[in-house]
Amino acid sequence: MDTDVIVVGAGSTGLAVATELALAGVRAIVLEALTVRSGQSKAMNLQPRTAELLDLRGLLADAGEQAIGRIDGGHFAGISLDYSALDTRYPYQAGVLQARVEEILENRFAELGGDMRRDWRLTGFEQDDEGVTVQGPETLRARCLVGCDGGRSTVRKLLGVDFPGTEATRWNTVADVVLGAGTAQPPTGWTSMGQARRRRPDGTFASVVPIGRPGLYRFVYSGGEADEPTSAEVADRFRLFYGDEYTLLDIPYASRFSNAARQAEKYRVGRVFLAGDAAHIHLPVGGQGLNTGVQDAFNLGWKLAAALTGRAPDALLDTYETERHPVGARVLANVLAQSAVRGPDPGHSALHDIVTTLLAAPDANRVAAGMISGLDIDYGGPGHVGTRLPDFQIGKGWASELFRAGRGVLLATDEKHLALAPPYRDRIASTLVDALPWKNVEAVLVRPDGYVCWTAPGEDVTGPLRTWFGAA
Ligand SMILES: Cc1cc2nc3c(=O)[nH]c(=O)nc-3n(C[C@H](O)[C@H](O)[C@H](O)COP(=O)(O)OP(=O)(O)OC[C@H]3O[C@@H](n4cnc5c(N)ncnc54)[C@H](O)[C@@H]3O)c2cc1C
C-alpha cells in the first residue's frame, strides 16, 4: 500500500477529512487536479456549528485572524434569523472566505506531515477486498478512498452511485470583481450575504459583497445559461444593475451556479466514501454548502481513522452514511423551501410575507436558526445522546480544548463514572468536572466530533464505549 487513505479533492471537505486522518496518525494522500488553490470566493461564512468544529481542533483562531467580518445571525430565504437565541459561543456567521478555510486546513495537514499532490487528476479506480487502486498520472494503492471531488465527482460517477434530485431550471452567476468608486463608494465591511442588493422589475437581482482585500468584491447576479459567463456579459450585467454608481475595474473570475439539488443515494460503497459536494449539491442559499461538507468530513475522519487503526469495528463506518445522509437530505429540503419562498410569482410573495411573520416569533426563529446554523443536528438516541456537547467552561479553560488531539472525551461529576476510562486512555481524555451543561446529568461521553454518545445516569457505558471506541 502507498498509504492508508487516498482523498480526492483538496477543497474544504477533502482537506478537513485528510487533516482529521493525519491528526489520528493515519497516513493520507490528498490528490488535487488544480496546480494551485483556486482562491475563488464562493463560500464566505462559517455557520456556528462549523466554527465550533474548527474550534475543537484549535483551528478557529487561525480563521478569526483573517475574518472579513461577521453577521450576527443567519437568514432563511433572505429573512433574517436571530442567532442570539442559540446556545453557542459563536452565535453569528464568521466571515471567513472559502479560500482561507482551505488554506488553514492545508497548512494544518502539512504540519501533521500530510502528503498533498497537486496537478494530479484521478481518472479511474478499482476496489477489491484489501484496498483501492487509483489511476491518474501514476498508479497508487490505499486501503480506502474518499471522494471529495465536488459536484461533478468522478469518484461518484465511477462508483455508479445514483445522484437523484431536481434538474437545474435557473442559473445564477458569481464573479470576483475589482471595483472603484463611481457616483458612490462601493460598500465596505461585510454586513450581509447580499450587500448593495438591487432588484429589477423583472425579478432579477444582484449584490456586491466586499471579500477582504481592498477593492475586491463578490458580484452575484441572477440569470445566465448553462454555459460559462464571458467578461463582456459580466460587465454588461454590472452596468445594468449598478449603472455608474460603482466603476468596474477588473473581473478576475466568473462562473455559473444553478438551482439543481441532488444527493448521492449512497455515501459508502465498500472501501469508497463520498463527502461534501460530491455527495450533495444545492443552491447556496442560507450559506450551507461548505459548512455541510466540513461537517461531513468531521463525522467521517475520526471514524475512518478508528476503523483503520483497529480501534473500532468496521460497523462504525456505516454510521457515517446513516448519520450524514439524513442531514444532507434536510439541507436540500430547506434549500428547496427557501427557493419556493423567494420565487417570482404573487403566490411566492404571499408565502414570503407569511414566513416573515412566522419567523418573527421567537420559537419559530429558534427552530429555523437551529437548522441553518447546524446546531440542531441530532443523530438520535435517548436524552442528549446524538446531539452536540455545547461548549462550557471547565476551570479557566473550555471543554472544547479537551478535543484538540482528536480523541473522545469523558466528563463526570462523580469519580465512579471514570472507572472504565483507563484502558481507553489512547482514545478518550477523561476529566472530573464540577458541573455539566445540563441538570440531572452526572457524566457524558462525547465522540471526537463533539457529539454525545452516552450520559449517566442511564444505560451502562460499556455498550456505547465498545460501539464508538472499540474493545478496551
Ligand atoms: C456562488 C457560490 C456561493 C457559495 N456560497 C456559499 C456560502 O456562502 N456558504 C457555504 O457554506 N457554501 C457556499 N457555497 C458552496 C461551497 O462553495 C461548496 O459547497 C464547497 O466548495 C464544497 O466543497 P468541497 O470540498 O466538497 O468541493 P469543492 O470545493 O468543489 O472541491 C473539490 C475539489 O476536487 C478537485 N477535483 C475534482 N475532480 C478531481 C479529480 N478527478 N481528481 C483530483 N481532483 C479533483 C477540484 O479541483 C476541487 O479542488 C457557494 C457556492 C457557490 C457556487
XYZ file of C-alpha atoms and ligand atoms in Angstrom:
525
model
C 0.000 0.000 0.000
C 1.224 3.520 -0.792
C -0.889 4.954 2.001
C -3.883 4.225 4.226
C -6.383 6.634 2.656
C -6.475 8.495 -0.636
C -8.579 11.642 -0.501
C -9.566 13.022 -3.915
C -10.061 16.787 -3.943
C -8.345 19.499 -1.917
C -11.445 21.599 -1.330
C -12.560 22.319 2.201
C -14.144 18.852 2.563
C -11.180 16.823 1.357
C -8.677 18.816 3.368
C -10.820 18.501 6.511
C -11.037 14.698 6.096
C -7.298 14.492 5.484
C -6.466 16.661 8.489
C -8.607 14.501 10.763
C -6.867 11.363 9.487
C -3.406 12.860 9.917
C -4.274 14.003 13.440
C -5.142 10.408 14.294
C -1.816 9.207 12.872
C -3.350 7.619 9.770
C -1.423 8.131 6.527
C -3.350 10.048 3.876
C -2.564 11.347 0.402
C -4.652 14.192 -0.991
C -4.877 14.247 -4.788
C -5.888 17.538 -6.380
C -6.317 18.309 -10.070
C -5.551 22.028 -9.707
C -1.922 23.138 -9.654
C -2.653 25.929 -7.150
C -5.528 26.691 -4.781
C -8.212 28.434 -6.850
C -8.619 31.334 -4.388
C -12.127 31.963 -5.728
C -14.743 33.436 -3.461
C -17.685 31.106 -3.203
C -18.481 30.384 0.445
C -17.623 33.207 2.796
C -19.187 32.195 6.073
C -18.706 29.749 8.904
C -22.031 28.729 10.401
C -21.911 28.342 14.212
C -21.561 24.539 14.138
C -18.658 24.686 11.682
C -16.996 27.338 13.849
C -17.411 25.006 16.837
C -15.913 22.060 14.942
C -12.871 24.076 13.858
C -12.541 25.260 17.445
C -12.490 21.647 18.705
C -9.234 21.275 16.774
C -7.850 24.715 17.646
C -8.252 25.945 14.058
C -10.810 28.689 14.612
C -8.281 31.161 15.952
C -6.384 30.907 12.644
C -9.600 31.647 10.736
C -10.503 34.522 13.025
C -7.309 36.383 12.253
C -8.327 36.689 8.636
C -12.081 37.056 9.116
C -13.666 39.595 6.798
C -16.266 40.408 9.415
C -19.268 38.736 10.934
C -23.027 38.753 10.651
C -24.956 38.478 13.893
C -27.382 35.916 12.575
C -28.305 33.935 9.535
C -31.146 34.013 7.076
C -33.859 31.815 5.659
C -34.752 32.848 2.105
C -33.305 36.275 2.853
C -35.418 36.649 6.018
C -33.123 37.422 8.950
C -32.657 34.843 11.677
C -31.509 35.913 15.108
C -28.731 33.560 16.300
C -28.519 35.142 19.767
C -31.137 32.631 20.930
C -28.704 29.762 20.226
C -26.697 28.132 22.969
C -23.234 28.596 21.445
C -20.097 30.677 21.912
C -20.400 31.626 18.230
C -23.952 32.991 17.724
C -23.038 34.545 14.393
C -21.682 33.758 10.943
C -17.955 34.368 10.895
C -16.837 35.901 7.636
C -14.069 33.579 6.505
C -13.550 33.070 2.792
C -13.605 29.559 1.378
C -10.046 30.017 0.104
C -8.915 30.877 3.634
C -10.643 27.803 5.125
C -8.832 25.677 2.544
C -5.524 27.389 3.327
C -5.900 26.827 7.075
C -6.700 23.153 6.584
C -3.936 22.652 4.010
C -1.405 24.248 6.368
C -2.508 22.001 9.237
C -2.373 18.912 7.022
C 1.198 19.858 6.056
C 2.167 20.483 9.717
C 0.886 16.993 10.519
C 3.129 15.543 7.823
C 0.382 15.051 5.239
C 1.145 14.194 1.610
C -0.537 16.614 -0.812
C -0.188 16.083 -4.574
C -1.349 18.791 -6.955
C -1.746 18.576 -10.719
C -2.962 15.043 -10.061
C -6.329 14.174 -11.640
C -7.947 10.871 -10.759
C -9.203 9.159 -13.907
C -10.121 5.721 -12.609
C -10.071 3.324 -9.679
C -10.860 -0.258 -8.737
C -11.541 -1.697 -5.316
C -11.024 -5.236 -4.053
C -11.156 -6.966 -0.660
C -7.914 -5.405 0.575
C -7.854 -1.951 -0.916
C -8.413 0.525 -3.721
C -6.122 1.103 -6.725
C -6.302 4.597 -8.123
C -5.307 5.686 -11.637
C -4.098 9.084 -12.741
C -0.625 10.398 -13.571
C 0.621 7.387 -11.596
C -0.985 4.332 -10.005
C -1.487 4.467 -6.239
C -2.914 1.966 -3.818
C -4.606 2.608 -0.464
C -6.875 0.832 1.975
C -9.706 3.341 1.425
C -10.678 6.158 -0.920
C -12.694 9.264 -0.074
C -14.225 11.192 -2.966
C -14.345 14.875 -2.073
C -14.079 15.904 -5.701
C -17.024 18.275 -5.866
C -20.450 18.282 -7.507
C -19.252 16.678 -10.762
C -17.430 13.993 -8.774
C -15.568 11.487 -10.920
C -15.375 9.145 -7.925
C -19.175 9.132 -7.560
C -19.668 8.511 -11.296
C -17.109 5.689 -11.449
C -18.687 4.195 -8.353
C -22.023 4.075 -10.206
C -23.839 5.757 -7.346
C -27.044 7.491 -8.447
C -27.350 11.223 -7.870
C -31.106 11.797 -7.932
C -32.784 15.141 -7.380
C -34.114 18.089 -9.270
C -32.690 19.414 -12.553
C -31.315 22.912 -12.907
C -34.051 25.291 -14.056
C -32.311 28.571 -13.214
C -28.707 29.709 -13.390
C -27.031 32.481 -11.457
C -23.585 33.943 -11.948
C -20.828 34.654 -9.457
C -17.817 36.806 -10.295
C -14.904 38.207 -8.352
C -14.692 41.843 -9.439
C -12.424 44.765 -8.659
C -14.463 47.918 -8.060
C -13.697 51.576 -7.669
C -15.899 54.496 -6.794
C -18.372 55.873 -9.300
C -21.076 58.226 -8.190
C -20.929 56.323 -4.887
C -18.357 54.364 -2.880
C -18.738 50.572 -3.037
C -19.758 49.079 0.341
C -17.093 48.437 2.956
C -17.280 45.815 5.685
C -19.165 42.545 5.412
C -22.677 43.017 6.810
C -24.810 40.526 4.896
C -24.599 37.779 2.272
C -26.257 40.141 -0.222
C -24.944 43.672 0.212
C -25.807 46.526 -2.159
C -28.675 44.352 -3.315
C -30.545 45.504 -6.393
C -33.783 44.064 -7.717
C -35.192 44.903 -11.132
C -38.885 44.949 -12.012
C -38.490 41.661 -13.930
C -37.482 39.944 -10.658
C -33.741 39.676 -11.463
C -31.354 40.688 -8.682
C -27.692 41.364 -7.942
C -25.420 42.085 -4.989
C -21.804 43.085 -4.371
C -20.139 41.925 -1.181
C -16.629 43.007 -0.097
C -14.390 39.968 0.279
C -11.471 41.007 2.364
C -8.943 42.593 0.001
C -9.447 46.324 -0.664
C -11.323 46.810 -3.911
C -12.240 43.116 -4.335
C -15.925 42.131 -4.337
C -18.113 39.119 -4.956
C -20.649 40.115 -7.612
C -23.615 37.743 -7.849
C -26.449 38.199 -10.309
C -29.401 36.097 -11.292
C -29.601 34.812 -14.806
C -27.389 33.133 -17.350
C -27.425 29.782 -19.090
C -25.564 26.524 -18.522
C -22.525 27.955 -20.381
C -19.682 29.780 -18.630
C -20.052 33.595 -18.430
C -17.865 35.866 -20.557
C -16.269 39.029 -19.212
C -18.408 41.028 -21.666
C -21.577 39.551 -20.176
C -20.450 40.210 -16.587
C -19.581 43.823 -17.464
C -22.917 44.263 -19.212
C -24.900 42.906 -16.248
C -22.891 45.031 -13.862
C -23.822 48.167 -15.813
C -27.456 47.070 -15.896
C -27.682 46.764 -12.103
C -25.300 49.475 -10.913
C -25.073 51.952 -13.809
C -22.283 54.387 -12.992
C -22.726 54.004 -9.238
C -19.509 51.938 -8.970
C -16.701 51.533 -11.514
C -15.903 48.005 -12.670
C -12.105 47.755 -12.989
C -11.418 44.046 -13.417
C -13.083 40.597 -13.454
C -10.510 38.040 -12.230
C -13.007 35.149 -12.148
C -16.587 34.334 -13.153
C -18.654 31.161 -13.002
C -22.249 29.911 -13.121
C -24.165 28.041 -10.454
C -27.614 26.555 -10.715
C -30.542 25.571 -8.530
C -30.032 21.843 -9.229
C -30.487 19.906 -5.992
C -29.128 16.386 -5.893
C -27.932 13.908 -3.308
C -25.920 10.714 -3.737
C -28.046 7.673 -2.996
C -25.191 6.131 -1.007
C -22.284 7.727 0.846
C -20.343 4.460 1.102
C -19.677 1.569 -1.273
C -17.228 -0.869 0.308
C -13.950 0.973 0.784
C -15.019 4.135 -1.017
C -16.781 7.107 0.604
C -18.313 10.315 -0.727
C -18.373 13.623 1.153
C -19.142 17.290 0.579
C -20.408 18.461 -2.806
C -19.562 15.026 -4.225
C -22.439 13.763 -2.057
C -24.859 16.708 -2.248
C -25.344 19.838 -4.345
C -27.851 22.646 -3.983
C -28.288 26.381 -4.449
C -26.063 28.192 -1.922
C -28.959 29.959 -0.158
C -28.529 30.238 3.554
C -24.769 29.601 3.260
C -24.739 25.868 3.953
C -22.719 24.033 1.250
C -19.158 24.352 2.522
C -20.464 24.066 6.063
C -22.273 20.776 5.397
C -19.195 19.384 3.645
C -16.844 20.265 6.512
C -19.317 18.691 8.919
C -19.395 15.513 6.769
C -15.600 15.492 6.996
C -15.527 15.792 10.779
C -18.048 12.949 11.018
C -16.099 10.641 8.686
C -12.480 11.456 9.557
C -12.249 10.085 13.094
C -14.392 7.038 12.249
C -12.184 6.102 9.305
C -9.094 6.580 11.450
C -10.548 4.438 14.260
C -11.548 1.622 11.901
C -8.230 1.605 10.011
C -6.149 1.521 13.187
C -8.282 -1.325 14.519
C -9.543 0.777 17.408
C -13.163 0.422 16.304
C -15.200 -2.144 14.399
C -15.887 -1.680 10.681
C -19.577 -1.181 11.548
C -18.627 2.249 12.886
C -18.040 3.294 9.264
C -21.665 2.571 8.339
C -22.770 5.227 10.807
C -21.220 7.869 8.521
C -23.982 7.322 5.975
C -26.783 6.680 8.459
C -25.933 9.935 10.253
C -24.917 12.253 7.424
C -27.314 11.227 4.632
C -30.400 12.489 6.555
C -28.532 15.714 7.412
C -27.770 16.288 3.711
C -31.395 15.491 2.759
C -32.599 18.024 5.311
C -30.299 20.718 3.923
C -31.589 20.041 0.398
C -35.173 20.258 1.673
C -34.605 23.585 3.416
C -32.873 24.968 0.309
C -35.823 23.927 -1.892
C -38.193 25.534 0.627
C -36.145 28.730 0.568
C -36.246 28.789 -3.233
C -40.043 28.468 -3.109
C -40.301 31.325 -0.610
C -38.124 33.526 -2.873
C -39.968 32.641 -6.095
C -41.195 35.286 -8.584
C -44.977 34.676 -8.570
C -47.568 36.536 -6.448
C -48.188 33.297 -4.548
C -44.477 33.183 -3.654
C -44.607 36.782 -2.404
C -47.597 35.921 -0.222
C -45.698 32.907 1.127
C -42.674 35.129 1.781
C -44.822 37.546 3.806
C -46.330 34.770 5.897
C -42.958 33.112 6.568
C -41.523 36.535 7.543
C -44.333 36.965 10.084
C -43.862 33.432 11.421
C -40.076 33.755 11.783
C -40.529 36.882 13.886
C -41.952 34.597 16.612
C -39.078 33.598 18.943
C -39.924 29.880 18.890
C -40.042 29.761 15.087
C -36.814 31.763 14.878
C -35.123 29.293 17.229
C -36.174 26.308 15.116
C -35.053 27.886 11.811
C -31.834 29.279 13.332
C -31.024 25.847 14.807
C -31.466 24.287 11.387
C -29.436 26.751 9.271
C -26.668 27.096 11.874
C -26.206 23.311 12.033
C -26.546 23.372 15.814
C -29.752 21.342 15.992
C -28.282 18.246 14.319
C -29.381 15.211 16.281
C -28.045 11.793 15.308
C -30.626 10.135 17.572
C -30.633 8.493 20.967
C -32.184 8.960 24.387
C -31.993 12.380 26.046
C -28.925 14.321 24.914
C -27.389 11.355 23.090
C -26.873 12.206 19.402
C -26.714 15.964 19.972
C -23.593 18.086 20.244
C -21.967 18.940 23.549
C -22.416 22.694 23.976
C -19.097 24.214 24.983
C -18.802 25.236 28.630
C -16.101 26.412 30.993
C -14.032 23.973 32.992
C -11.958 25.956 35.445
C -10.160 28.602 33.420
C -10.465 26.716 30.164
C -13.164 25.322 27.907
C -14.453 21.807 27.347
C -13.669 22.247 23.616
C -9.933 22.349 24.416
C -10.081 18.699 25.510
C -10.851 17.716 21.894
C -7.706 19.241 20.354
C -5.949 15.876 19.910
C -8.946 14.323 18.144
C -9.801 11.931 20.962
C -13.207 11.320 22.584
C -13.910 12.961 25.944
C -15.442 11.563 29.128
C -16.575 14.179 31.651
C -18.008 13.219 35.019
C -19.120 14.991 38.161
C -18.552 11.785 40.137
C -15.330 9.744 40.086
C -17.256 6.472 39.815
C -18.095 7.242 36.157
C -14.398 7.470 35.270
C -13.620 3.921 36.422
C -13.807 2.430 32.914
C -11.671 5.140 31.309
C -8.051 3.932 31.939
C -7.965 1.172 29.272
C -9.235 3.744 26.737
C -6.560 6.315 27.565
C -5.290 6.328 23.962
C -8.774 7.085 22.617
C -10.532 9.101 25.344
C -9.498 12.036 27.548
C -11.326 11.813 30.876
C -11.796 14.600 33.400
C -13.627 15.172 36.646
C -15.694 18.378 36.450
C -17.749 20.426 38.917
C -20.755 20.660 36.661
C -22.026 19.726 33.210
C -24.153 21.882 30.877
C -27.352 20.013 31.788
C -29.120 19.438 35.096
C -29.513 15.793 36.186
C -26.588 14.603 34.038
C -23.680 13.191 36.084
C -21.412 12.129 33.223
C -21.177 12.428 29.469
C -19.156 10.510 26.883
C -18.505 12.544 23.745
C -17.160 11.404 20.381
C -14.154 13.130 18.802
C -16.547 15.148 16.595
C -18.248 16.608 19.653
C -21.460 14.533 19.626
C -22.728 12.892 22.801
C -22.825 9.085 22.754
C -23.678 8.338 26.386
C -24.863 10.098 29.539
C -25.270 8.998 33.159
C -27.472 8.152 34.861
C -28.813 5.785 32.227
C -27.657 2.692 30.380
C -24.326 1.113 31.262
C -21.392 2.817 29.496
C -19.847 -0.488 28.318
C -22.039 -0.755 25.191
C -21.516 2.830 23.943
C -17.782 2.553 24.712
C -17.499 -0.539 22.550
C -19.688 0.849 19.733
C -17.845 4.144 19.386
C -14.354 3.370 20.712
C -13.909 -0.393 20.242
C -12.798 -3.050 22.712
C -10.840 -1.993 25.789
C -21.569 31.250 -5.797
C -21.439 30.294 -4.670
C -21.574 30.770 -3.386
C -21.474 29.902 -2.323
N -21.639 30.386 -1.068
C -21.592 29.559 -0.025
C -21.740 30.053 1.288
O -21.900 31.256 1.489
N -21.642 29.177 2.322
C -21.432 27.850 2.126
O -21.359 27.109 3.106
N -21.286 27.347 0.884
C -21.372 28.161 -0.194
N -21.185 27.670 -1.438
C -20.966 26.212 -1.620
C -19.496 25.828 -1.445
O -18.697 26.609 -2.300
C -19.325 24.343 -1.752
O -20.302 23.619 -1.035
C -17.919 23.857 -1.366
O -16.972 24.341 -2.276
C -17.851 22.329 -1.363
O -16.543 21.950 -1.005
P -15.970 20.537 -1.480
O -14.601 20.454 -0.897
O -16.957 19.465 -1.144
O -15.909 20.618 -3.065
P -15.064 21.603 -3.984
O -14.843 22.903 -3.318
O -15.771 21.612 -5.304
O -13.653 20.889 -4.137
C -13.478 19.764 -4.956
C -12.012 19.687 -5.376
O -11.809 18.465 -6.074
C -10.950 18.712 -7.175
N -11.198 17.651 -8.167
C -12.304 17.452 -8.901
N -12.192 16.358 -9.644
C -10.962 15.839 -9.389
C -10.268 14.688 -9.852
N -10.807 13.829 -10.744
N -9.016 14.458 -9.377
C -8.447 15.293 -8.474
N -9.077 16.391 -8.011
C -10.322 16.665 -8.443
C -11.340 20.101 -7.644
O -10.306 20.719 -8.394
C -11.601 20.800 -6.323
O -10.453 21.449 -5.817
C -21.252 28.515 -2.538
C -21.102 28.037 -3.836
C -21.204 28.918 -4.901
C -21.054 28.396 -6.293
